[in-house]
CSV table of C-alpha atoms and ligand atoms in Angstrom, one decimal:
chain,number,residue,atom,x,y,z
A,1,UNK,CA,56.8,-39.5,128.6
A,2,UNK,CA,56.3,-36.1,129.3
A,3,UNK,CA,53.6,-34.1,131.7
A,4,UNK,CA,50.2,-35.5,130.8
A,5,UNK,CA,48.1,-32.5,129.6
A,6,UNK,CA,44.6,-32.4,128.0
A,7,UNK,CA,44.2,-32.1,124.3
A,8,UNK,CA,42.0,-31.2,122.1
A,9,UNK,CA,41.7,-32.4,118.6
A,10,UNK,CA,39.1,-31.9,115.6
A,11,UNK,CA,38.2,-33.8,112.5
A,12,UNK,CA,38.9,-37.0,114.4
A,13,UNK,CA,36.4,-40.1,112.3
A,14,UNK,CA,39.4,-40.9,110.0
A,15,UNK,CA,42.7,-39.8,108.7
A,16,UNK,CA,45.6,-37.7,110.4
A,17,UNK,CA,43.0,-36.4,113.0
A,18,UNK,CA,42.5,-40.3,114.1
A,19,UNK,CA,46.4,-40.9,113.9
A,20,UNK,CA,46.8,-38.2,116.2
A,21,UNK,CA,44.3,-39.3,118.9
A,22,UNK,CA,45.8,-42.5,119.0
A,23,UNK,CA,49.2,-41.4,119.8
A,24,UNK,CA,48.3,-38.5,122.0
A,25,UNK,CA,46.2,-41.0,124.1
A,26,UNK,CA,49.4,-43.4,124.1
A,27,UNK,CA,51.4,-40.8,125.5
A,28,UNK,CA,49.1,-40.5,128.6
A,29,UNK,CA,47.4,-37.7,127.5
A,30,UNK,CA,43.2,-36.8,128.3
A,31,UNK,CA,42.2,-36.5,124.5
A,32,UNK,CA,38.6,-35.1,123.7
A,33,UNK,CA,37.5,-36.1,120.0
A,34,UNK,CA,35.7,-33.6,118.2
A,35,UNK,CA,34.2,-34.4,115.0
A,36,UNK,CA,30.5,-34.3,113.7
A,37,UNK,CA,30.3,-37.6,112.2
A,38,UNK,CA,29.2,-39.8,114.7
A,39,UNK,CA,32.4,-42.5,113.7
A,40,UNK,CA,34.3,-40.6,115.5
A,41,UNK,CA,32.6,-41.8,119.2
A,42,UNK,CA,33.7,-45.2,118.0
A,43,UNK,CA,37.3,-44.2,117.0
A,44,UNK,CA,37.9,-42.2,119.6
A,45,UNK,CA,36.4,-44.8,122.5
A,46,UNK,CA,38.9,-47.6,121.2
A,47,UNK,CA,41.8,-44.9,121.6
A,48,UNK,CA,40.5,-44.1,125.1
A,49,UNK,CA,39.7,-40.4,124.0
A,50,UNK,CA,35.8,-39.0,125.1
A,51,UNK,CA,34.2,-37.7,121.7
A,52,UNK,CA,32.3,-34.5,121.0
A,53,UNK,CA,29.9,-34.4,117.9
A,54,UNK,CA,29.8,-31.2,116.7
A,55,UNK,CA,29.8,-29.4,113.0
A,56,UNK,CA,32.9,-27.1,113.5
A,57,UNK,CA,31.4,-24.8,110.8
A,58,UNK,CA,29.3,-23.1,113.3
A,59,UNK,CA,31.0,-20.5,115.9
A,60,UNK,CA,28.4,-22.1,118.9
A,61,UNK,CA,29.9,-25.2,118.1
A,62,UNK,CA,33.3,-24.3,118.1
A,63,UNK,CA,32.8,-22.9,121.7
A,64,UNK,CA,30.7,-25.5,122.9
A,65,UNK,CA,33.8,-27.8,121.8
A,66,UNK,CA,36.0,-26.4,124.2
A,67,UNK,CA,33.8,-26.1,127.1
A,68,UNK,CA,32.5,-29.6,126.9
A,69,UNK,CA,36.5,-30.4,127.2
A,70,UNK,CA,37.2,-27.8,130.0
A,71,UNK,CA,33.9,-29.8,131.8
A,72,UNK,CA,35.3,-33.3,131.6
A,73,UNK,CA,39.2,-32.3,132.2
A,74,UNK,CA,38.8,-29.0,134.1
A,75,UNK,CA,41.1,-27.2,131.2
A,76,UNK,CA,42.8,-27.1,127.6
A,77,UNK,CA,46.2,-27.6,127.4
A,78,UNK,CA,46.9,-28.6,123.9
A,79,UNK,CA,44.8,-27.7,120.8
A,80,UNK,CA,45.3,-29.5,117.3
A,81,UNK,CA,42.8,-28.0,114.3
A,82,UNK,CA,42.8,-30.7,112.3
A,83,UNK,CA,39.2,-31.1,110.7
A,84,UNK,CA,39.0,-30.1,106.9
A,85,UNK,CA,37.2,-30.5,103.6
A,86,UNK,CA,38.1,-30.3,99.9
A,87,UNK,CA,36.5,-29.3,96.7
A,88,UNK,CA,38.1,-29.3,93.4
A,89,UNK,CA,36.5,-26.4,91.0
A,90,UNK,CA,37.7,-23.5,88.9
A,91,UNK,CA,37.7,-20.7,90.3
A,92,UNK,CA,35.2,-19.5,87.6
A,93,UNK,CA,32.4,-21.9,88.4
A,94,UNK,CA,33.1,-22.5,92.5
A,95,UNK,CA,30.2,-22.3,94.3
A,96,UNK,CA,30.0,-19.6,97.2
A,97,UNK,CA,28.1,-22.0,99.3
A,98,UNK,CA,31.0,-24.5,99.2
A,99,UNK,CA,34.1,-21.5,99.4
A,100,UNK,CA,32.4,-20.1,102.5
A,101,UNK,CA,31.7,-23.4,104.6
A,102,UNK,CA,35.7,-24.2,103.7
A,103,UNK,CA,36.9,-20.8,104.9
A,104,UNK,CA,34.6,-21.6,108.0
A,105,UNK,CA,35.9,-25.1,108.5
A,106,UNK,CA,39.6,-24.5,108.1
A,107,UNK,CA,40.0,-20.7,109.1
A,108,UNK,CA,37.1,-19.5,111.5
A,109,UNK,CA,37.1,-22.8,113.3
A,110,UNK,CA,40.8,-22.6,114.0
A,111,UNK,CA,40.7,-19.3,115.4
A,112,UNK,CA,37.6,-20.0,117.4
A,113,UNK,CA,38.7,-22.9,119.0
A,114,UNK,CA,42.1,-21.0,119.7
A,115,UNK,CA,40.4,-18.1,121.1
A,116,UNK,CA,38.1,-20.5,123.3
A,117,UNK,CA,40.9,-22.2,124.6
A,118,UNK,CA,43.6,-19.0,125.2
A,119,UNK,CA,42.3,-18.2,128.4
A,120,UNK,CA,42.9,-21.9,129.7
A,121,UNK,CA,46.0,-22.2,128.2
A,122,UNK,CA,47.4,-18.4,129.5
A,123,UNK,CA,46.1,-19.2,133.3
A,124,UNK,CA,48.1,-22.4,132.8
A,125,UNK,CA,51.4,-21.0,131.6
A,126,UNK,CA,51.8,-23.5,129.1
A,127,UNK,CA,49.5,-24.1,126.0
A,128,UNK,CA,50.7,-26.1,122.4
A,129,UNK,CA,48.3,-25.0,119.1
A,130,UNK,CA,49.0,-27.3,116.4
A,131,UNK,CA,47.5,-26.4,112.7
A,132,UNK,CA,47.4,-28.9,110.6
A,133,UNK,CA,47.8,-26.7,107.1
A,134,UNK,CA,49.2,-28.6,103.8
A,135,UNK,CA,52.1,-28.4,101.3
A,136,UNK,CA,49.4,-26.2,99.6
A,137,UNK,CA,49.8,-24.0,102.6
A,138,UNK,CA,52.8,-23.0,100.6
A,139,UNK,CA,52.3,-23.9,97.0
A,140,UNK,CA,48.7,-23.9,95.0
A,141,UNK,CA,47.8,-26.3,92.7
A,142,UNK,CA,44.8,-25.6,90.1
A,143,UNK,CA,41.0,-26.1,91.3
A,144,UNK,CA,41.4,-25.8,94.9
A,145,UNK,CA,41.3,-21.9,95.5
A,146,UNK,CA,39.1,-22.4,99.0
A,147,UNK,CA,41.4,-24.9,100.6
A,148,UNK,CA,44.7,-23.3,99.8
A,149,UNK,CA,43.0,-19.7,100.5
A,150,UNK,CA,42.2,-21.0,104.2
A,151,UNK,CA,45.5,-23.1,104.0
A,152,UNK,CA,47.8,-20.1,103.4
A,153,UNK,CA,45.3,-18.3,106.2
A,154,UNK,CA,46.0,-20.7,108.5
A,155,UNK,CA,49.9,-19.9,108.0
A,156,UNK,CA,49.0,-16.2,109.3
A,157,UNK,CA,47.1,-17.0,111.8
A,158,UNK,CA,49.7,-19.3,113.3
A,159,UNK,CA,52.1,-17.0,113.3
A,160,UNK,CA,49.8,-14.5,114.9
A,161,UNK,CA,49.4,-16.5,118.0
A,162,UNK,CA,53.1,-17.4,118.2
A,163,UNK,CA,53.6,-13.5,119.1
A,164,UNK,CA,50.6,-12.8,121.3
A,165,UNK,CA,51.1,-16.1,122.7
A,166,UNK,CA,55.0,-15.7,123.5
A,167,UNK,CA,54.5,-14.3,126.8
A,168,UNK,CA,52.3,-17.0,128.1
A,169,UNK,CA,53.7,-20.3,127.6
A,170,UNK,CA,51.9,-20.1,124.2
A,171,UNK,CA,53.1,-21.7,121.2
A,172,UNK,CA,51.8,-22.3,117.9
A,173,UNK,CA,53.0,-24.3,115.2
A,174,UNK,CA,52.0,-25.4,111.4
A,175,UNK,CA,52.6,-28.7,109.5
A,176,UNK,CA,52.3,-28.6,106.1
A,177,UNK,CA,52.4,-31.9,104.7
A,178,UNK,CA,52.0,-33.6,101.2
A,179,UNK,CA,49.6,-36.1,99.8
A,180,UNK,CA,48.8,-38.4,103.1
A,181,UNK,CA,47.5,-41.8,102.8
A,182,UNK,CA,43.6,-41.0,104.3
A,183,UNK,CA,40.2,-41.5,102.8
A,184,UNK,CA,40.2,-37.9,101.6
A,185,UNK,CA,43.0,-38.6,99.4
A,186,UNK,CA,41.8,-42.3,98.7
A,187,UNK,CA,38.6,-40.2,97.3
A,188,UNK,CA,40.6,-37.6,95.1
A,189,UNK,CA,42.9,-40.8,93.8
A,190,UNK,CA,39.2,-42.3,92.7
A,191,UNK,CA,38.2,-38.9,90.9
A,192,UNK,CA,41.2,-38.2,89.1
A,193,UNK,CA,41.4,-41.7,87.9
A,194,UNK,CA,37.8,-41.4,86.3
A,195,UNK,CA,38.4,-37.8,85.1
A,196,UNK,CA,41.6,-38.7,83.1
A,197,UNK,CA,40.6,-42.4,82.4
A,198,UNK,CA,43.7,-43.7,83.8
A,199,UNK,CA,44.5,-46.6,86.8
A,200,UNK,CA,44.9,-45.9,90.6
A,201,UNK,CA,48.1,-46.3,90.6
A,202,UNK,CA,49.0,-44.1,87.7
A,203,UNK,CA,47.8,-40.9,89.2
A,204,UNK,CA,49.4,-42.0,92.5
A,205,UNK,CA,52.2,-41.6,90.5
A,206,UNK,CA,51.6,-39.1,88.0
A,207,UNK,CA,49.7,-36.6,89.2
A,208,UNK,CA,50.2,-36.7,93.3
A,209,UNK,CA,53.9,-37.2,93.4
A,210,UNK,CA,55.0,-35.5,89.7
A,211,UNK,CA,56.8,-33.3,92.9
A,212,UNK,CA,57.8,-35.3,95.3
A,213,UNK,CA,61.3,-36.6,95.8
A,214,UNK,CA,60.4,-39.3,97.8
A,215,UNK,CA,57.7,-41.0,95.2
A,216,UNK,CA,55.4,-42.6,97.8
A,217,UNK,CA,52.7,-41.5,100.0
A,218,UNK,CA,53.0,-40.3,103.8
A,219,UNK,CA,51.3,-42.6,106.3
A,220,UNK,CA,48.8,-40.7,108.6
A,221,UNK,CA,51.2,-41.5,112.0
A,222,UNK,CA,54.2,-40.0,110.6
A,223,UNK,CA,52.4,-37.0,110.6
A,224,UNK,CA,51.0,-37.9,114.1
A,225,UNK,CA,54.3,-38.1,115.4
A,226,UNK,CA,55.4,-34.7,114.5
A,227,UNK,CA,52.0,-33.5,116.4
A,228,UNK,CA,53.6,-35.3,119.1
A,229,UNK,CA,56.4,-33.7,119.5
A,230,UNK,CA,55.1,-29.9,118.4
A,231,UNK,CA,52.6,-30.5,121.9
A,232,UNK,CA,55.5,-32.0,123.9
A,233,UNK,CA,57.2,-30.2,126.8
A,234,UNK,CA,60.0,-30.4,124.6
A,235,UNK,CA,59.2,-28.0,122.0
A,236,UNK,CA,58.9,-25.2,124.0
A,237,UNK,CA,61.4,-23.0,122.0
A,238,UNK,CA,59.6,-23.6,118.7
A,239,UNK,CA,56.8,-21.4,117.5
A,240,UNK,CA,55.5,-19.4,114.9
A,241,UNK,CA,57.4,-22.2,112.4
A,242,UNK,CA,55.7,-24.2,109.5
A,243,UNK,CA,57.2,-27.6,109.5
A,244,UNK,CA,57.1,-29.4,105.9
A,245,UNK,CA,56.5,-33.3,105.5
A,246,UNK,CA,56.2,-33.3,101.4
A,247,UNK,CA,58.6,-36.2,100.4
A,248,UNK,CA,60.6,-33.1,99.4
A,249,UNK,CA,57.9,-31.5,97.1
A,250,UNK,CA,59.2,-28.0,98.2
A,251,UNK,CA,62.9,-28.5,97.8
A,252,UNK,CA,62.4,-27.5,94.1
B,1,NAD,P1,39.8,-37.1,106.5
B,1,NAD,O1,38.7,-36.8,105.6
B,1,NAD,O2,40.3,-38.5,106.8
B,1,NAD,O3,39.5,-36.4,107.9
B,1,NAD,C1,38.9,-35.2,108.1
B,1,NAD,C2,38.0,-35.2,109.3
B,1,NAD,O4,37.4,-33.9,109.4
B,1,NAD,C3,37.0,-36.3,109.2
B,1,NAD,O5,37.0,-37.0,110.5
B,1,NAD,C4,35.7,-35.5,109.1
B,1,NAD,O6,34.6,-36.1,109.6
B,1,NAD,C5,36.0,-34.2,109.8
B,1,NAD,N1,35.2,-33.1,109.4
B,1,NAD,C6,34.8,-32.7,108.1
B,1,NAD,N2,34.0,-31.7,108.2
B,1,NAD,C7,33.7,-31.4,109.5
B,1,NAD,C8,32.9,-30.4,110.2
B,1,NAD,N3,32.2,-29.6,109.5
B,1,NAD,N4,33.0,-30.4,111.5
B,1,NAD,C9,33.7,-31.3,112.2
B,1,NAD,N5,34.5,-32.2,111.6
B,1,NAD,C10,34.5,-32.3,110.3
B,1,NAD,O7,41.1,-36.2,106.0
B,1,NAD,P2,42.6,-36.1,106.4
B,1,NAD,O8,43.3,-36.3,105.1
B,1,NAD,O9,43.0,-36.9,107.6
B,1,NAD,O10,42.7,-34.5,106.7
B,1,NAD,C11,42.9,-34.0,107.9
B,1,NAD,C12,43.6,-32.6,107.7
B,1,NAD,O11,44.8,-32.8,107.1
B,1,NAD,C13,42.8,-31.6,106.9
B,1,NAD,O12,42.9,-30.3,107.4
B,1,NAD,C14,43.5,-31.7,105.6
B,1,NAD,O13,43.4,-30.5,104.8
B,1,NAD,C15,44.9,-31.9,106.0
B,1,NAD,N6,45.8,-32.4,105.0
B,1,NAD,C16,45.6,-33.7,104.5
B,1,NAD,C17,46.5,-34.1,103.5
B,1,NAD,C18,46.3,-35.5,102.9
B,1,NAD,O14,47.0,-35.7,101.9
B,1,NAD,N7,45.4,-36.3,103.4
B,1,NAD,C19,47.6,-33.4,103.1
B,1,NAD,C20,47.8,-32.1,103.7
B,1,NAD,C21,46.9,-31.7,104.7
């Protein structure tokens, strides 16, 4: 195990976000949970993380998120945006209401969080952003212009902080995986299922991996584990890189 540092990671109730506290905390790490559903005090006490409720929507919050982490653990060392939302809609009948609080979520948060934490991170000589984008930070797919708007954002923005981070111990990384077991995929599975009047299963098959090489989905800690490595000592050399885990969706 490496240096034990203190991370902070978002959208922790469930899913990847939970995956990642877990292992991050098993590695000896000081993890601080932010999420605004209160689940996540529950998740993250069994993991040995401290929890933050907060609605990541809102810039106060996003702030307040890193200074309640800099107040338990005296800094930031780490940073993982992971916290996101979907909505499936044309683009013809999305509602504003639900594009702007998606671009807030996945694209302001991210950069307020990083911003909050920068000056932590720089007085420290050593900082590790990890964005948890998507395969659709690379690809679209029809009725989800929001999320693969803030998606392919998130892309730039990583890359942005790779360079003005360079000089300070700074990196920033992107993973961009495919459809991961989590309830926010167990939910679209349930959808499409009633939309096209077919089983489970099917559109597990049909619809999420038509794509993928490897035709099954991706189990939240295999993504944790890359996470794990990207905010390891270890990884110092890597940044400004997006790092694919699609079961090879991509490749084609
Ligand atoms: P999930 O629904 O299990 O987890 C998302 C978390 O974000 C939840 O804990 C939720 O409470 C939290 N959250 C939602 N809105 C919030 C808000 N306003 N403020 C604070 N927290 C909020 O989903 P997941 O599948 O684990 O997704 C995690 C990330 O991974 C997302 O950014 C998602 O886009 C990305 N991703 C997921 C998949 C997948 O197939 N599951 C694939 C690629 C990328």
């Amino acid at each position: 195990p490496g240096t034990p540092r203190v991370a902070l990671v978002t959208g922790t109730s469930s899913g990847i976000g939970e995956a990642v506290v877990n292992m991050l905390c098993q590695q000896g790490h000081q993890v601080l949970a932010v999420d605004f559903n209160e689940a996540g005090k529950t998740v993250a006490e069994a993991a040995g993380a401290a929890f933050f409720q907060a609605d990541l929507t809102g810039g106060d919050a996003c702030r307040a998120a890193v200074a309640d982490a800099v107040k338990r653990f005296g800094h930031v060392d780490i940073l993982v945006n992971n916290a996101g939302i979907q909505h499936v809609e044309s683009i013809e009948a999305f509602a504003e209401d639900k594009w702007r609080r998606i671009l807030d979520l996945m694209l302001t948060a991210p950069f307020l969080l990083m911003q909050a934490a920068w000056p932590y991170m720089r007085e420290g000589q050593w900082g590790r952003i990890v964005n948890i984008a998507s395969v659709h930070a690379q690809v679209a797919s029809p009725g989800k212009a929001a999320y693969i708007s803030a998606k392919h954002g998130l892309i730039g923005l990583t890359k942005t902080a790779a360079l003005e981070g360079g000089e300070s111990g700074i990196t920033a990384n992107a993973l961009c995986p495919a459809y991961v077991r989590t309830p926010l995929v167990d939910s679209q599975i349930a959808d499409q299922a009633r939309m096209h009047g077919m089983e489970e299963q099917e559109v597990i098959e049909k619809i999420m991996l038509k794509n993928a090489a490897i035709k099954r989905l991706i189990d939240p800690s295999e993504v944790a584990a890359l996470v794990a490595y990207l905010a390891s000592d270890q990884a110092g050399a890597v940044t400004g890189s997006s790092w694919n885990i699609d079961l090879g969706w991509t490749a084609q």
